[in-house]
């Protein structure tokens, strides 16, 4: 089974989550796990002003993915930072380029999931994941979340991320 982890990370938080997702996926016997970054849409000048250039060098060894990578995977786990309660623009642009996959039904029946992070407890983690699910459903994917069997969602002793809709954290 080929598992693709397709993600965007500006400062490395989502990259670290992608590494953790990959570690978990590799525990599945017979799983081939690939990590791919979605293309950057911001100019280098803007990234410099945002202080992201140095951070991105730490994961620049991960190849940039293409839409074709999605159709060759059996399962796709998407990672995106939360931007105002929604996915980041880089991920949205990447997904907006999947129209030809939708027209062919290339992702129908594939397993899909989403993970995210936000800078604050109420930064929109759940809305980011839920709004991402709409695209997966349009593509005919089977959505897998984070069941309440994961007891980390039941904690109230400290502020944590986590949602039954998908994995999340506060960075």
XYZ file of C-alpha atoms in Angstrom:
171
model
C 0.000 0.000 0.000
C 1.367 3.404 -1.009
C 0.720 6.196 1.514
C 1.377 9.756 0.397
C 1.808 12.539 2.927
C 1.237 15.788 1.032
C 1.788 18.902 3.097
C 2.712 22.549 3.261
C 4.862 23.923 6.051
C 6.120 27.457 6.382
C 8.033 27.339 9.662
C 8.422 23.583 10.188
C 5.521 22.766 12.512
C 3.537 20.888 9.870
C 6.752 19.307 8.590
C 7.370 17.848 12.049
C 3.800 16.564 12.162
C 4.301 15.048 8.694
C 7.364 13.212 10.003
C 5.302 11.846 12.908
C 2.533 10.781 10.518
C 5.137 9.039 8.358
C 6.567 7.234 11.386
C 3.108 5.943 12.269
C 2.247 4.942 8.705
C 5.503 2.987 8.409
C 4.332 0.789 11.286
C 1.694 -0.677 8.954
C 3.094 -3.836 7.425
C 3.697 -3.402 3.693
C 3.181 0.372 3.697
C 5.369 2.420 1.386
C 5.350 5.986 2.709
C 6.229 9.029 0.610
C 6.422 12.621 1.818
C 5.857 15.463 -0.639
C 5.606 19.214 -0.130
C 3.044 21.194 -2.091
C 4.529 23.996 -4.213
C 5.264 27.359 -2.641
C 3.231 30.281 -3.955
C 4.945 33.136 -2.095
C 7.976 34.919 -3.472
C 11.344 34.533 -1.774
C 11.185 38.211 -0.843
C 7.905 37.722 1.032
C 9.193 34.556 2.704
C 12.253 36.493 3.888
C 10.067 39.207 5.387
C 8.061 36.518 7.181
C 11.213 34.921 8.575
C 10.505 31.612 6.852
C 13.561 31.111 4.615
C 15.823 29.603 7.288
C 13.050 27.366 8.627
C 12.246 26.002 5.177
C 15.864 25.034 4.537
C 15.470 22.361 7.232
C 12.973 20.419 5.126
C 13.958 21.458 1.607
C 15.201 17.884 1.030
C 11.563 16.728 0.793
C 10.597 16.728 -2.900
C 7.895 19.020 -4.235
C 4.860 16.949 -5.124
C 2.618 17.066 -8.145
C -1.038 16.364 -8.731
C -0.007 13.108 -10.422
C 1.441 11.892 -7.106
C -2.103 11.837 -5.701
C -3.472 9.380 -8.250
C -0.643 6.900 -7.713
C -1.223 6.656 -3.942
C -3.647 4.345 -2.142
C -4.011 6.701 0.807
C -3.283 10.419 1.052
C -2.758 12.253 4.304
C -2.771 16.014 3.848
C -1.118 18.479 6.210
C -1.776 22.193 6.277
C -1.269 25.013 8.719
C -4.432 26.761 9.819
C -4.952 30.137 8.196
C -7.950 31.982 9.617
C -9.789 28.702 10.260
C -9.053 27.284 6.835
C -6.264 25.599 4.887
C -3.352 27.712 3.695
C -3.402 29.237 0.220
C -0.582 27.004 -1.013
C -2.641 23.875 -0.274
C -5.793 25.414 -1.756
C -3.971 26.221 -4.985
C -2.566 22.686 -5.129
C -6.014 21.165 -4.643
C -7.557 23.553 -7.156
C -5.281 21.953 -9.757
C -6.894 18.510 -9.243
C -9.862 19.088 -11.544
C -8.622 16.558 -14.078
C -8.348 13.931 -11.329
C -11.925 14.682 -10.292
C -13.140 14.422 -13.904
C -11.548 10.962 -14.222
C -12.576 9.800 -10.743
C -8.911 9.120 -10.040
C -9.224 9.566 -6.265
C -12.547 7.785 -5.772
C -12.286 5.186 -3.008
C -8.846 6.281 -1.807
C -8.377 6.862 1.900
C -7.859 10.497 2.849
C -7.117 12.320 6.062
C -5.982 15.751 7.236
C -3.733 17.102 9.975
C -3.151 20.701 10.971
C -1.688 23.060 13.522
C -2.517 26.524 14.700
C -0.712 29.072 16.837
C -3.523 29.309 19.381
C -5.986 27.005 21.101
C -8.910 28.560 19.237
C -7.105 29.094 15.944
C -9.558 27.106 13.857
C -8.109 23.594 13.815
C -11.469 21.840 13.518
C -12.837 24.229 10.891
C -9.638 23.828 8.883
C -9.978 20.054 8.851
C -13.735 20.086 8.214
C -13.458 22.543 5.326
C -10.665 20.399 3.869
C -12.975 17.361 4.047
C -15.287 19.009 1.497
C -12.594 18.696 -1.162
C -11.891 15.074 -0.228
C -15.597 14.253 -0.428
C -15.899 15.907 -3.856
C -13.026 13.688 -4.978
C -14.867 10.592 -3.663
C -12.303 9.811 -0.994
C -12.979 7.826 2.174
C -12.243 10.125 5.110
C -10.479 8.766 8.151
C -10.271 10.884 11.288
C -8.915 10.432 14.776
C -11.298 8.227 16.780
C -11.994 8.835 20.429
C -10.129 5.579 21.024
C -7.201 8.023 21.083
C -7.561 9.091 24.670
C -5.395 12.178 24.194
C -8.553 13.944 23.024
C -10.162 13.449 26.406
C -7.588 15.412 28.403
C -8.563 18.528 30.293
C -5.446 18.918 32.439
C -3.661 21.067 29.837
C -4.303 22.841 26.563
C -3.789 20.454 23.657
C -4.800 20.096 20.056
C -6.639 17.106 18.678
C -9.985 16.516 17.048
C -12.048 13.527 15.934
C -11.884 15.040 12.428
C -8.104 14.660 12.222
C -4.879 15.154 14.103
C -3.949 18.666 15.165
C -1.658 20.495 17.512
C -0.887 23.944 18.826
C 2.472 25.282 17.677
